PDB file of C-alpha atoms in Angstrom:
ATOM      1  CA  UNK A 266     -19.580 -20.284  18.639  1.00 83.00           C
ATOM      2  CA  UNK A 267     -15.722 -19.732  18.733  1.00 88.00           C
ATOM      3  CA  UNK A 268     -13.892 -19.803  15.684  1.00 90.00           C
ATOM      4  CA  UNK A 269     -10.099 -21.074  15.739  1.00 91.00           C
ATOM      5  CA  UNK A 270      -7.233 -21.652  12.725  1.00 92.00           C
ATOM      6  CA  UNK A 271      -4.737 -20.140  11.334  1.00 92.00           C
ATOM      7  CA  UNK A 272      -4.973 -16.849   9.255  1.00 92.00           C
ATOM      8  CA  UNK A 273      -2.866 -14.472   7.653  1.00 93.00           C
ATOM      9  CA  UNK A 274      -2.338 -11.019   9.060  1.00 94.00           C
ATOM     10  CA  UNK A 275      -0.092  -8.211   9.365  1.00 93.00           C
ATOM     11  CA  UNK A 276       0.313  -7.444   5.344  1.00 93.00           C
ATOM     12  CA  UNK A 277       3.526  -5.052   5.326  1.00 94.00           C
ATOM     13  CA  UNK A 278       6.720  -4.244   2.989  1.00 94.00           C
ATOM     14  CA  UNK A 279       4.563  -4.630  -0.272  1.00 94.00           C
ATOM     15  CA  UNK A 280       5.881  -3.535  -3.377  1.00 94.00           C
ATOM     16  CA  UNK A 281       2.836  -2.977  -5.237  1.00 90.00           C
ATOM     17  CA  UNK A 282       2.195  -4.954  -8.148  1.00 89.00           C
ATOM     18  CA  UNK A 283       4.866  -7.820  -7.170  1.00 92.00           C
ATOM     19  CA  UNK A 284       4.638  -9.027  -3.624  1.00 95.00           C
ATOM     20  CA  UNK A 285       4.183  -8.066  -0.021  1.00 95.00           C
ATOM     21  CA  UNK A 286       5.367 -10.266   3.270  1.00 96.00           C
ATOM     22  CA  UNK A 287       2.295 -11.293   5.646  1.00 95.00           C
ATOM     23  CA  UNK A 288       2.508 -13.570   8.870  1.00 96.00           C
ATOM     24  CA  UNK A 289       0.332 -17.037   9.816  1.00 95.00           C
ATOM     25  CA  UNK A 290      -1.192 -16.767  13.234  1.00 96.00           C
ATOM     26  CA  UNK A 291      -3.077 -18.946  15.070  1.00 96.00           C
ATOM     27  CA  UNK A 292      -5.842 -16.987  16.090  1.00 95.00           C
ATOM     28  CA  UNK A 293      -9.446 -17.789  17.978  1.00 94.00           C
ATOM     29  CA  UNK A 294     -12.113 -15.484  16.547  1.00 91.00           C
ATOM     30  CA  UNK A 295      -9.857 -13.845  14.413  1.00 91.00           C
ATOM     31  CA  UNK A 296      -7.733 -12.451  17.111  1.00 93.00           C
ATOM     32  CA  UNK A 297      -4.335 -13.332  16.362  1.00 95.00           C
ATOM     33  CA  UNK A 298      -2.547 -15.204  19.068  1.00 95.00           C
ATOM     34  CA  UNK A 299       0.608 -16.932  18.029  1.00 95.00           C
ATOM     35  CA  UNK A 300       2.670 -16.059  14.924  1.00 96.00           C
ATOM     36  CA  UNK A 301       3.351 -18.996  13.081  1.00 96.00           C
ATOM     37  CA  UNK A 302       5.735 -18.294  10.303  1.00 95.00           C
ATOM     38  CA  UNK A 303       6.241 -15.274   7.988  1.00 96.00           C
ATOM     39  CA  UNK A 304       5.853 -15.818   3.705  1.00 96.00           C
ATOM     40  CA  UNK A 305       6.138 -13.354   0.753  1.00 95.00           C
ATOM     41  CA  UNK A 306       3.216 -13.715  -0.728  1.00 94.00           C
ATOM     42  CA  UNK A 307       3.508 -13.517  -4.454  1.00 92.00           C
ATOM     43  CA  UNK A 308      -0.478 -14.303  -4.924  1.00 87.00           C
ATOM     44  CA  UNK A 309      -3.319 -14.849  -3.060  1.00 82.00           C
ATOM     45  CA  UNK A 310      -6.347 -17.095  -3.891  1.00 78.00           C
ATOM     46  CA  UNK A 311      -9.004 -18.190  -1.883  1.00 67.00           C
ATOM     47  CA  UNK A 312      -8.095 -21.509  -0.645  1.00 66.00           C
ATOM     48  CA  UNK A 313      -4.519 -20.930  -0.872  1.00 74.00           C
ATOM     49  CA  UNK A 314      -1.519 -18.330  -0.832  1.00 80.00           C
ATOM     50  CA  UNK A 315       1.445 -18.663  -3.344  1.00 88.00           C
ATOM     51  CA  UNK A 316       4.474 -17.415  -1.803  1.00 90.00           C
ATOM     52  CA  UNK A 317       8.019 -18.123  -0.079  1.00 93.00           C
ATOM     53  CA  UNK A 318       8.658 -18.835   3.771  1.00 94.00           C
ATOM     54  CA  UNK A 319      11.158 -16.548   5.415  1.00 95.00           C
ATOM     55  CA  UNK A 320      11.848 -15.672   8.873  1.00 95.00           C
ATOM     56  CA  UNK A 321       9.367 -14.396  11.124  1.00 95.00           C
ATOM     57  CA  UNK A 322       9.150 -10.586  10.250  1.00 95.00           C
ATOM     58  CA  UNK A 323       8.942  -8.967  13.645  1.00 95.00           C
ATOM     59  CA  UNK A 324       7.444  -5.378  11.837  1.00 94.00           C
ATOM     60  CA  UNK A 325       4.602  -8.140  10.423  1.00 95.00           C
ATOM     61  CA  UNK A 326       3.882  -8.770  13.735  1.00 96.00           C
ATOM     62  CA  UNK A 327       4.115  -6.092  15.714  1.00 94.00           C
ATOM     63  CA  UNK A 328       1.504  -4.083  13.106  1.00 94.00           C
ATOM     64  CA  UNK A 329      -0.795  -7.271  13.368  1.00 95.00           C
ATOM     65  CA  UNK A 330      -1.154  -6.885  16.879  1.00 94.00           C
ATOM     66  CA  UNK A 331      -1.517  -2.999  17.028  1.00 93.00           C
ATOM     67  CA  UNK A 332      -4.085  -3.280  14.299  1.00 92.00           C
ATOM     68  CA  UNK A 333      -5.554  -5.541  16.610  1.00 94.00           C
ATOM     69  CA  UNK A 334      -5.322  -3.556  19.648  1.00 93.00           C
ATOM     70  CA  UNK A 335      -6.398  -0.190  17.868  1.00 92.00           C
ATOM     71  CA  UNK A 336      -9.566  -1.882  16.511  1.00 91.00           C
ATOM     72  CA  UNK A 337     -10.568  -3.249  20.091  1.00 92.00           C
ATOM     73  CA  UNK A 338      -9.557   0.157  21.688  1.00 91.00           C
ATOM     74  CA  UNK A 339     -11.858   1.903  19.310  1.00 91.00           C
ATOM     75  CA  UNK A 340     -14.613  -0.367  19.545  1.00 92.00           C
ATOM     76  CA  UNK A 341     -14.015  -0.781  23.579  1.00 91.00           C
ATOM     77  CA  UNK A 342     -14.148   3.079  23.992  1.00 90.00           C
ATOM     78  CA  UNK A 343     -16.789   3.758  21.834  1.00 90.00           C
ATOM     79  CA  UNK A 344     -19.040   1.297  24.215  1.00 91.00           C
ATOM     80  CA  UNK A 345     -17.692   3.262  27.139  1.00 87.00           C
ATOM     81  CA  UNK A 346     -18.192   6.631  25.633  1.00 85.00           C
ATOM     82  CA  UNK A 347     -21.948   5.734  24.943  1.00 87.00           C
ATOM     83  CA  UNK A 348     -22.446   4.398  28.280  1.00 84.00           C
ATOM     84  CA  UNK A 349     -21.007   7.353  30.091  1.00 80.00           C
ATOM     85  CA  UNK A 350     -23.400  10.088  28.073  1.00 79.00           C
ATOM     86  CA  UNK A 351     -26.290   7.508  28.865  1.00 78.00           C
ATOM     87  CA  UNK A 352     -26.089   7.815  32.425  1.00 72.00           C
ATOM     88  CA  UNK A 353     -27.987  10.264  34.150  1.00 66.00           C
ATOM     89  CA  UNK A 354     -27.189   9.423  37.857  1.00 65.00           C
ATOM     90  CA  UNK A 355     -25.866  12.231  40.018  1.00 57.00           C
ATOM     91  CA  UNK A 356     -22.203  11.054  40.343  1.00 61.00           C
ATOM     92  CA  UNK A 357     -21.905  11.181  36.781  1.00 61.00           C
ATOM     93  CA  UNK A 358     -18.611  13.698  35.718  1.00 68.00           C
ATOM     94  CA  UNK A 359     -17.320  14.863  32.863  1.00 69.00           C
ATOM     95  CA  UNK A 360     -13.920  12.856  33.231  1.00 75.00           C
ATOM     96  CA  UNK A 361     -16.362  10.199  32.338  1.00 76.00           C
ATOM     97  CA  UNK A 362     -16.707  11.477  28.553  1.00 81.00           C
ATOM     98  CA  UNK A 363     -13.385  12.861  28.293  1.00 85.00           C
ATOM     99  CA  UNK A 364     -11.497   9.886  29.090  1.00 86.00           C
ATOM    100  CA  UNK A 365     -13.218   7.298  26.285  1.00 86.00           C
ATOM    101  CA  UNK A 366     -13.171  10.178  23.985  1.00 88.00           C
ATOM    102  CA  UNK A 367      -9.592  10.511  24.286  1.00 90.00           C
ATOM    103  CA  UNK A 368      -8.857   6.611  24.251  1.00 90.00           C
ATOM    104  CA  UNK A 369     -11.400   6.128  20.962  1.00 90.00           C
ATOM    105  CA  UNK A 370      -9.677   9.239  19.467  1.00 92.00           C
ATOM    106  CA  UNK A 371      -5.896   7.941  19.550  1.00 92.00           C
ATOM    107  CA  UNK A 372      -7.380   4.160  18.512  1.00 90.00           C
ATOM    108  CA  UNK A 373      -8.551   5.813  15.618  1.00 90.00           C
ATOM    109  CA  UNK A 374      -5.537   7.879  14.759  1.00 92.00           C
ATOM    110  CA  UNK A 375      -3.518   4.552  15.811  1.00 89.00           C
ATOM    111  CA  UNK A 376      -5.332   1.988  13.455  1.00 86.00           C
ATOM    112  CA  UNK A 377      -5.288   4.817  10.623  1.00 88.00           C
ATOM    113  CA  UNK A 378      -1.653   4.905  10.793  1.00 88.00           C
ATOM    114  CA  UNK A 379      -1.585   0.673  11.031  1.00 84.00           C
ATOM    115  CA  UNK A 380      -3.608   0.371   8.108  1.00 83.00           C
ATOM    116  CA  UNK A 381      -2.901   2.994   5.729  1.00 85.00           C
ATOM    117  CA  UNK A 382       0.238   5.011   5.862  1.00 87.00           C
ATOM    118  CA  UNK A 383       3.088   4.075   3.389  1.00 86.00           C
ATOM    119  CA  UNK A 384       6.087   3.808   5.864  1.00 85.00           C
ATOM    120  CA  UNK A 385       4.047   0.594   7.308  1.00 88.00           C
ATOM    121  CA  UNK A 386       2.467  -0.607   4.451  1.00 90.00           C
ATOM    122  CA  UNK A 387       5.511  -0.033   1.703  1.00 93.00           C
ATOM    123  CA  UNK A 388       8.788  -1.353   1.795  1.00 94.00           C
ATOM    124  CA  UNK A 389      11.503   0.165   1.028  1.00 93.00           C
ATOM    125  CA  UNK A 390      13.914  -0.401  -1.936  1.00 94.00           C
ATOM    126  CA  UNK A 391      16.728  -1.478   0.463  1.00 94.00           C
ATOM    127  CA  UNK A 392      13.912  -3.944   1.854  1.00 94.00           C
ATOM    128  CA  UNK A 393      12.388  -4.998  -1.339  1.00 94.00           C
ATOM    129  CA  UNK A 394      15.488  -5.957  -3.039  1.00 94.00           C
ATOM    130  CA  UNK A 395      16.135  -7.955   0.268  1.00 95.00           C
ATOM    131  CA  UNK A 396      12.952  -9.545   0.150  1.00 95.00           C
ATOM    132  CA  UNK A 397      13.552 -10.237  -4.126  1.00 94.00           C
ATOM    133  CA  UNK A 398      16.963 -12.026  -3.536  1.00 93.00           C
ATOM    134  CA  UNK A 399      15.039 -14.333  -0.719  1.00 93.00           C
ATOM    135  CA  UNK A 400      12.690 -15.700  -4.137  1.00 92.00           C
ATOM    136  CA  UNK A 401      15.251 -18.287  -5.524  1.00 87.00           C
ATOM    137  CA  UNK A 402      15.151 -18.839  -8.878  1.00 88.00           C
ATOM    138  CA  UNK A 403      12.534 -15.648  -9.721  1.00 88.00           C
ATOM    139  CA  UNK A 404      15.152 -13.306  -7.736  1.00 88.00           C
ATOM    140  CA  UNK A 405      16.514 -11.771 -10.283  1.00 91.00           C
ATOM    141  CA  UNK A 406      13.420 -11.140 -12.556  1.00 92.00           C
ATOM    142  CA  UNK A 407      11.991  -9.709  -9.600  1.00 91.00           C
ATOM    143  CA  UNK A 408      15.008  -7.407  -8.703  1.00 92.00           C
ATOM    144  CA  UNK A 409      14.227  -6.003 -12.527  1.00 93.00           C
ATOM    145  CA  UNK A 410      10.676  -5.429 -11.618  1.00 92.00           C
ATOM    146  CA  UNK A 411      11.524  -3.859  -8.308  1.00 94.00           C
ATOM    147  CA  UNK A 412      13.913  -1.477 -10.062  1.00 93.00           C
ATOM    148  CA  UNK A 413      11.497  -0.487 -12.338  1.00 92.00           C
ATOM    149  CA  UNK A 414       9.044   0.194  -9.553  1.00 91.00           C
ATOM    150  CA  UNK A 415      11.847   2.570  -7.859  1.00 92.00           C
ATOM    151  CA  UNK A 416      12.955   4.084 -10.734  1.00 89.00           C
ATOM    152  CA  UNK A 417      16.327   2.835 -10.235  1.00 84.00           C
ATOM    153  CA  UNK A 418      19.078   1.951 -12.787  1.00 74.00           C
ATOM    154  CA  UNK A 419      18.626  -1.789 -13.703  1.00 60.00           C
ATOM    155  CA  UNK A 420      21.627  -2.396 -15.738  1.00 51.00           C
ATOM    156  CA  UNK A 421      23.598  -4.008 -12.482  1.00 51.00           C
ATOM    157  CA  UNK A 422      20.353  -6.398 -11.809  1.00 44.00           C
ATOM    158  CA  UNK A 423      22.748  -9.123 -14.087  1.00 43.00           C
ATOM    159  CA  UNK A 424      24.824  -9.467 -10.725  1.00 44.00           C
ATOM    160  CA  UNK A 425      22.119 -10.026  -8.266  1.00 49.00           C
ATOM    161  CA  UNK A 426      21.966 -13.662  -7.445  1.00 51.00           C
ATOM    162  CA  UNK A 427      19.910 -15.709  -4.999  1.00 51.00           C
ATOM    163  CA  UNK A 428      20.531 -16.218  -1.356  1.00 50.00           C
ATOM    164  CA  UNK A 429      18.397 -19.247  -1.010  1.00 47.00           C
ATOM    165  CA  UNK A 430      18.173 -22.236  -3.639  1.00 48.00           C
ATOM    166  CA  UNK A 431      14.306 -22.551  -3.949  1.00 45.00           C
ATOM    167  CA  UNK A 432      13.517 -22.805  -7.857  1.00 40.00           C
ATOM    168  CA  UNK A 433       9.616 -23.638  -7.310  1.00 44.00           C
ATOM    169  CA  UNK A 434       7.208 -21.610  -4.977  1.00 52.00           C
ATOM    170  CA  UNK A 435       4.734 -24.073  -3.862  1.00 54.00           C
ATOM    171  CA  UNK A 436       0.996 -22.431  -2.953  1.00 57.00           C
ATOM    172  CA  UNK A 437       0.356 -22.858   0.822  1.00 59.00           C
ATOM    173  CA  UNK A 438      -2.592 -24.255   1.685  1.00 56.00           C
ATOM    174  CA  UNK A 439      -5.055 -22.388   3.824  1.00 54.00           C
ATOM    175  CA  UNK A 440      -7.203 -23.618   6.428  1.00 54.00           C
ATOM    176  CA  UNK A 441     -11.226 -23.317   5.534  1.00 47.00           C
ATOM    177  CA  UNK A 442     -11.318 -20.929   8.733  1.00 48.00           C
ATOM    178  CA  UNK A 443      -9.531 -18.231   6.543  1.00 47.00           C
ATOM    179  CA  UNK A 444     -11.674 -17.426   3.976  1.00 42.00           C
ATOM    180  CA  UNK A 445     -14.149 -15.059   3.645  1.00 44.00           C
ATOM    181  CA  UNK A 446     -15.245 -12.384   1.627  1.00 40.00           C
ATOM    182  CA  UNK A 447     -12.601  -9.826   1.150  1.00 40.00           C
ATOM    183  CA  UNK A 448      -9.702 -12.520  -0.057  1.00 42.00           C
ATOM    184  CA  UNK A 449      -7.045 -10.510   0.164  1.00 44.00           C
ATOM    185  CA  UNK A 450      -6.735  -6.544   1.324  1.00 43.00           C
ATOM    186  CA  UNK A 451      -3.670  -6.021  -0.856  1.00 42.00           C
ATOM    187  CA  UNK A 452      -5.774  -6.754  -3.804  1.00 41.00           C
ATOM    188  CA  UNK A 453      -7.781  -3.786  -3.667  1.00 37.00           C
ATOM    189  CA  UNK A 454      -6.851  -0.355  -4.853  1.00 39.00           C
ATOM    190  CA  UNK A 455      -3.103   0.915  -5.489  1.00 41.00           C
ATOM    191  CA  UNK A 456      -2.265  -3.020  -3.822  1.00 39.00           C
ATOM    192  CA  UNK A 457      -4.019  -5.000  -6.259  1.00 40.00           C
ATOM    193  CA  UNK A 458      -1.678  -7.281  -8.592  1.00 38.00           C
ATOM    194  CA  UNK A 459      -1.212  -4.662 -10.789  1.00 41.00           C
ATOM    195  CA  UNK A 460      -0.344  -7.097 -14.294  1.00 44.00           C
ATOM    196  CA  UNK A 461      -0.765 -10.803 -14.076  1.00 46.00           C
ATOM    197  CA  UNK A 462       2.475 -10.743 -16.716  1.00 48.00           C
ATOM    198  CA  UNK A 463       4.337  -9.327 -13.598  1.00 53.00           C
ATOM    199  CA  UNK A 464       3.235 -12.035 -10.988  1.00 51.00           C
ATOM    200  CA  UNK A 465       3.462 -14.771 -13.619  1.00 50.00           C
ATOM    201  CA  UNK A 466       6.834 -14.138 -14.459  1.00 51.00           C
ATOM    202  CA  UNK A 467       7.715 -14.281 -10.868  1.00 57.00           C
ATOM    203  CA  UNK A 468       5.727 -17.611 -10.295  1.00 53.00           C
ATOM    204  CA  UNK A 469       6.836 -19.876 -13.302  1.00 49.00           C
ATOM    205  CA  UNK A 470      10.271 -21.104 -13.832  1.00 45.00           C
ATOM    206  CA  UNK A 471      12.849 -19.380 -15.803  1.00 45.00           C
ATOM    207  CA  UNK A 472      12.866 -20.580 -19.542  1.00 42.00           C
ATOM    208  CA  UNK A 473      16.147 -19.367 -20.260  1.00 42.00           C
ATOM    209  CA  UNK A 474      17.291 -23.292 -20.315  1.00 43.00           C
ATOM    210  CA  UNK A 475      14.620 -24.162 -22.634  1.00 39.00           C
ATOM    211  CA  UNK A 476      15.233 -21.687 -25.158  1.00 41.00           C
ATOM    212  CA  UNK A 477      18.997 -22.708 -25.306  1.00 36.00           C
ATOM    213  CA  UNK A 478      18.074 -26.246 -25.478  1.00 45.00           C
ATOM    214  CA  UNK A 479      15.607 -25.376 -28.519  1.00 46.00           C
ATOM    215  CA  UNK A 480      18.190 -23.460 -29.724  1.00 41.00           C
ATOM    216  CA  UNK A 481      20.697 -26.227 -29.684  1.00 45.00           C
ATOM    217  CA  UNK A 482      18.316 -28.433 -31.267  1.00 51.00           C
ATOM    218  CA  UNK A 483      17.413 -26.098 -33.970  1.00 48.00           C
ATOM    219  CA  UNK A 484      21.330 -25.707 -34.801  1.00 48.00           C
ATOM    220  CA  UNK A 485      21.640 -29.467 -34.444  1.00 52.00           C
ATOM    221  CA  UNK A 486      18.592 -29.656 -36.625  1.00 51.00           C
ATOM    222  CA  UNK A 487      20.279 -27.489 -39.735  1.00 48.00           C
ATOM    223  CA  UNK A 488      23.940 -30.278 -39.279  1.00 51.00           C
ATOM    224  CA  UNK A 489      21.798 -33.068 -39.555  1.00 50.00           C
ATOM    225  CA  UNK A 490      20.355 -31.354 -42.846  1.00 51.00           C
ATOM    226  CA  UNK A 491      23.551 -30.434 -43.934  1.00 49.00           C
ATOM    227  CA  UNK A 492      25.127 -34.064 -43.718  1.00 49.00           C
ATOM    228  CA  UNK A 493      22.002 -35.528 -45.817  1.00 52.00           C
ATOM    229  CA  UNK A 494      22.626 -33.446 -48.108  1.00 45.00           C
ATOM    230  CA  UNK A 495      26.296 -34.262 -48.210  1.00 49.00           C
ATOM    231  CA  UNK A 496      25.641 -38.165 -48.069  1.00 49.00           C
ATOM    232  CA  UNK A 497      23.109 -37.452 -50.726  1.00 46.00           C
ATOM    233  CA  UNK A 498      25.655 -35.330 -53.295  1.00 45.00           C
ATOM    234  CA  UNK A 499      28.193 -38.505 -52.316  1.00 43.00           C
ATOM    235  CA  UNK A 500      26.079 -41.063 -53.670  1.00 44.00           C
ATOM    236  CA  UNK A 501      25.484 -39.399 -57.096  1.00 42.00           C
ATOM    237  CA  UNK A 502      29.151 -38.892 -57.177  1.00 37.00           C
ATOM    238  CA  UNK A 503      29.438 -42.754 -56.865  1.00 39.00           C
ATOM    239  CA  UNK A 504      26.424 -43.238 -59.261  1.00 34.00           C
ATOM    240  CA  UNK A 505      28.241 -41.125 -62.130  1.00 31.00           C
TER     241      UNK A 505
END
């Protein structure tokens, strides 16, 4: 049975608790093929990713295929490794064991660093305020948050502004190929959305309008008060 779609791999630059940017592939058997396009991905669900499109991220890629090849390599050597100690036939030498041995050991060390050390897995601050002024409207709330998460000064996050004009992050749609059980790897330990406050106040709109429009109303509210009281103390003068 072969098993084709599209599927996200290649999670990189996260800042944890906010967002991280992953790639689409098309892929057949979950070996990704062809990169598709690349998203910061805000949340994941199971049937669909809420995010923002951006150019393909070449470090997305590159780590999704050398996770890929790393895994294989292992798995490949491993095989040959047991194979080689198997045989007992007289032409059987000891390059034979020290050649997979060496191959399984740098997979190993190779899809260790892939998967789990910080330089490939975090971004950067200079990359993750990049990445925040790439969400539209939420670009600025996020610049706060990724401040906060750097420890940096966030009293000049006023003058960060947008570079693209997306107010509304639409989920994208995932194919039924693309789920399974572990829904998301970033959601698991140290990546896991760390406060739903957090990604919610990236995700919905800014309310800033709103409350100036209530606020008008309210003040518009108190003259319309004030005049029927005014027409009213007019009419009793005219009564009198």
């Amino acid at each position: 049975m072969i098993i084709f779609g599209t599927r996200f791999f290649g999670d990189t630059d996260a800042v944890p608790g906010l967002f991280y940017v992953s790639t689409k592939f098309f892929h057949v058997d979950f070996i990704p093929l062809f990169p598709i396009a690349s998203y910061i991905v805000l949340r994941r669900r199971v049937l669909s990713v809420q995010g923002v499109e951006i150019p393909l991220s070449l470090k997305s890629i590159a780590i999704a295929w050398l996770r890929f090849l790393a895994v294989a390599g292992a798995a490949a050597s491993l095989i040959w490794l047991m194979v080689s100690v198997a045989d007992d036939s007289d032409d059987h030498k000891v390059i034979d064991v020290i050649l997979p041995t060496s191959i399984f050991l740098a997979a190993v060390i190779a899809a260790s660093l892939a998967l789990f050390h910080k330089s490939l897995r975090n971004a950067s601050y200079e990359r993750a305020t990049e990445l925040a002024s790439k969400l539209g409207a939420a670009g600025p709330r996020a610049q706060v948050l990724v401040d906060r998460h750097f420890g940096r000064n966030t009293s000049k996050t006023s003058m960060v502004r947008p570079t693209t004009k997306a107010s509304v992050i639409q989920p994208i749609p995932i194919s039924p190929n693309e789920v399974d059980d572990q829904e998301d790897k970033f959601t698991s330990e140290e990546y896991e959305v760390a406060s739903e406050e957090q990604s919610a106040s990236l995700v919905r709109p800014n309310t800033g309008d709103v409350e100036l429009n209530n606020l008008a109303d309210s003040k518009g509210n108190k003259n319309h008060g004030a005049n029927e009281v005014g027409n009213r103390h007019s009419n009793d003068m005219e009564i009198v």
